Amino acid sequence: MGTPMVTTTDAALAAGCGDRAGGFPKRLSAMLGAARGRITLLDARIRTMMAEPERGAATAEYAVVLVAATGFAGLLVALLKSDAVRGLLTNIVRQALNT
């Protein structure tokens, strides 16, 4: 078959640059460990936030809904008391009773 070809990468590894290649798994392992630590902290924060939602939020939401409903009811009363709407409703009822 012949002798294998020696590449520049093989020569560089033989000359001592292999330490850099050996350091990569260590750096990668350290980075993964740090990422796992951050993910664990993030998970703990999310679980803490979701464990007990704000108690006053429901009360505030009900208050907003009540204010909006009251405003809408006031608007409907004002519309129904207007002469134009009153005339339209009266005509609709008269037409329904005449047919």
PDB file of C-alpha atoms in Angstrom:
ATOM      1  CA  MET A   1       0.000   0.000   0.000  1.00  0.00           C
ATOM      2  CA  GLY A   2       2.651   2.552   0.761  1.00  0.00           C
ATOM      3  CA  THR A   3       3.382   4.902   3.581  1.00  0.00           C
ATOM      4  CA  PRO A   4       0.619   7.145   4.900  1.00  0.00           C
ATOM      5  CA  MET A   5       0.787  10.795   3.945  1.00  0.00           C
ATOM      6  CA  VAL A   6       1.799  13.147   6.730  1.00  0.00           C
ATOM      7  CA  THR A   7      -0.243  16.318   6.684  1.00  0.00           C
ATOM      8  CA  THR A   8       0.579  19.667   8.213  1.00  0.00           C
ATOM      9  CA  THR A   9      -2.040  18.991  10.889  1.00  0.00           C
ATOM     10  CA  ASP A  10      -0.278  15.773  11.864  1.00  0.00           C
ATOM     11  CA  ALA A  11       3.028  17.622  11.968  1.00  0.00           C
ATOM     12  CA  ALA A  12       1.563  20.396  14.110  1.00  0.00           C
ATOM     13  CA  LEU A  13       0.106  17.866  16.543  1.00  0.00           C
ATOM     14  CA  ALA A  14       3.439  16.097  16.747  1.00  0.00           C
ATOM     15  CA  ALA A  15       5.180  19.428  17.402  1.00  0.00           C
ATOM     16  CA  GLY A  16       3.151  20.123  20.546  1.00  0.00           C
ATOM     17  CA  CYS A  17       0.062  21.924  19.313  1.00  0.00           C
ATOM     18  CA  GLY A  18      -1.973  18.982  20.514  1.00  0.00           C
ATOM     19  CA  ASP A  19      -2.262  20.659  23.911  1.00  0.00           C
ATOM     20  CA  ARG A  20      -4.625  23.179  22.382  1.00  0.00           C
ATOM     21  CA  ALA A  21      -6.744  20.387  20.958  1.00  0.00           C
ATOM     22  CA  GLY A  22      -6.721  18.654  24.333  1.00  0.00           C
ATOM     23  CA  GLY A  23      -7.826  21.879  26.005  1.00  0.00           C
ATOM     24  CA  PHE A  24     -10.911  22.194  23.838  1.00  0.00           C
ATOM     25  CA  PRO A  25     -12.852  19.374  25.546  1.00  0.00           C
ATOM     26  CA  LYS A  26     -12.031  20.919  28.912  1.00  0.00           C
ATOM     27  CA  ARG A  27     -13.220  24.349  27.798  1.00  0.00           C
ATOM     28  CA  LEU A  28     -16.324  22.834  26.247  1.00  0.00           C
ATOM     29  CA  SER A  29     -17.046  20.921  29.441  1.00  0.00           C
ATOM     30  CA  ALA A  30     -16.614  24.090  31.507  1.00  0.00           C
ATOM     31  CA  MET A  31     -18.921  26.029  29.193  1.00  0.00           C
ATOM     32  CA  LEU A  32     -21.549  23.292  29.361  1.00  0.00           C
ATOM     33  CA  GLY A  33     -21.296  23.219  33.145  1.00  0.00           C
ATOM     34  CA  ALA A  34     -21.774  26.980  33.342  1.00  0.00           C
ATOM     35  CA  ALA A  35     -24.723  26.797  30.940  1.00  0.00           C
ATOM     36  CA  ARG A  36     -26.315  24.049  33.019  1.00  0.00           C
ATOM     37  CA  GLY A  37     -25.911  26.194  36.121  1.00  0.00           C
ATOM     38  CA  ARG A  38     -27.572  29.170  34.445  1.00  0.00           C
ATOM     39  CA  ILE A  39     -30.390  27.010  33.105  1.00  0.00           C
ATOM     40  CA  THR A  40     -30.951  25.571  36.575  1.00  0.00           C
ATOM     41  CA  LEU A  41     -31.197  29.078  38.059  1.00  0.00           C
ATOM     42  CA  LEU A  42     -33.567  30.178  35.305  1.00  0.00           C
ATOM     43  CA  ASP A  43     -35.730  27.105  35.874  1.00  0.00           C
ATOM     44  CA  ALA A  44     -35.849  27.829  39.604  1.00  0.00           C
ATOM     45  CA  ARG A  45     -36.863  31.445  38.963  1.00  0.00           C
ATOM     46  CA  ILE A  46     -39.606  30.433  36.551  1.00  0.00           C
ATOM     47  CA  ARG A  47     -40.958  27.814  38.939  1.00  0.00           C
ATOM     48  CA  THR A  48     -40.949  30.342  41.779  1.00  0.00           C
ATOM     49  CA  MET A  49     -42.827  32.905  39.694  1.00  0.00           C
ATOM     50  CA  MET A  50     -45.387  30.351  38.516  1.00  0.00           C
ATOM     51  CA  ALA A  51     -45.874  28.709  41.911  1.00  0.00           C
ATOM     52  CA  GLU A  52     -47.985  31.496  43.347  1.00  0.00           C
ATOM     53  CA  PRO A  53     -49.355  34.060  40.928  1.00  0.00           C
ATOM     54  CA  GLU A  54     -50.204  37.511  42.164  1.00  0.00           C
ATOM     55  CA  ARG A  55     -53.205  37.312  44.440  1.00  0.00           C
ATOM     56  CA  GLY A  56     -54.452  40.830  43.782  1.00  0.00           C
ATOM     57  CA  ALA A  57     -54.497  40.404  40.012  1.00  0.00           C
ATOM     58  CA  ALA A  58     -57.933  38.766  39.972  1.00  0.00           C
ATOM     59  CA  THR A  59     -59.438  41.543  42.087  1.00  0.00           C
ATOM     60  CA  ALA A  60     -57.937  44.210  39.845  1.00  0.00           C
ATOM     61  CA  GLU A  61     -59.233  42.431  36.745  1.00  0.00           C
ATOM     62  CA  TYR A  62     -62.738  42.269  38.202  1.00  0.00           C
ATOM     63  CA  ALA A  63     -62.589  45.979  39.021  1.00  0.00           C
ATOM     64  CA  VAL A  64     -61.551  46.844  35.464  1.00  0.00           C
ATOM     65  CA  VAL A  65     -64.352  44.684  34.039  1.00  0.00           C
ATOM     66  CA  LEU A  66     -66.912  46.324  36.331  1.00  0.00           C
ATOM     67  CA  VAL A  67     -65.791  49.823  35.342  1.00  0.00           C
ATOM     68  CA  ALA A  68     -65.951  48.896  31.648  1.00  0.00           C
ATOM     69  CA  ALA A  69     -69.390  47.295  32.042  1.00  0.00           C
ATOM     70  CA  THR A  70     -70.700  50.339  33.894  1.00  0.00           C
ATOM     71  CA  GLY A  71     -69.400  52.642  31.177  1.00  0.00           C
ATOM     72  CA  PHE A  72     -70.969  50.487  28.462  1.00  0.00           C
ATOM     73  CA  ALA A  73     -74.290  50.425  30.319  1.00  0.00           C
ATOM     74  CA  GLY A  74     -74.222  54.216  30.628  1.00  0.00           C
ATOM     75  CA  LEU A  75     -73.558  54.521  26.903  1.00  0.00           C
ATOM     76  CA  LEU A  76     -76.487  52.219  26.094  1.00  0.00           C
ATOM     77  CA  VAL A  77     -78.824  54.190  28.354  1.00  0.00           C
ATOM     78  CA  ALA A  78     -77.773  57.444  26.690  1.00  0.00           C
ATOM     79  CA  LEU A  79     -78.342  55.954  23.228  1.00  0.00           C
ATOM     80  CA  LEU A  80     -81.711  54.457  24.086  1.00  0.00           C
ATOM     81  CA  LYS A  81     -82.933  57.748  25.580  1.00  0.00           C
ATOM     82  CA  SER A  82     -82.094  59.703  22.434  1.00  0.00           C
ATOM     83  CA  ASP A  83     -85.023  60.742  20.259  1.00  0.00           C
ATOM     84  CA  ALA A  84     -83.595  59.133  17.107  1.00  0.00           C
ATOM     85  CA  VAL A  85     -83.208  55.683  18.650  1.00  0.00           C
ATOM     86  CA  ARG A  86     -86.538  55.967  20.452  1.00  0.00           C
ATOM     87  CA  GLY A  87     -88.252  56.767  17.130  1.00  0.00           C
ATOM     88  CA  LEU A  88     -86.534  53.824  15.381  1.00  0.00           C
ATOM     89  CA  LEU A  89     -87.560  51.380  18.107  1.00  0.00           C
ATOM     90  CA  THR A  90     -91.133  52.703  18.124  1.00  0.00           C
ATOM     91  CA  ASN A  91     -91.391  52.251  14.338  1.00  0.00           C
ATOM     92  CA  ILE A  92     -90.015  48.697  14.557  1.00  0.00           C
ATOM     93  CA  VAL A  93     -92.581  47.760  17.217  1.00  0.00           C
ATOM     94  CA  ARG A  94     -95.456  49.360  15.249  1.00  0.00           C
ATOM     95  CA  GLN A  95     -94.478  47.524  12.058  1.00  0.00           C
ATOM     96  CA  ALA A  96     -94.235  44.239  13.931  1.00  0.00           C
ATOM     97  CA  LEU A  97     -97.692  44.701  15.485  1.00  0.00           C
ATOM     98  CA  ASN A  98     -99.313  45.760  12.189  1.00  0.00           C
ATOM     99  CA  THR A  99     -98.233  42.659  10.264  1.00  0.00           C
TER     100      THR A  99
END
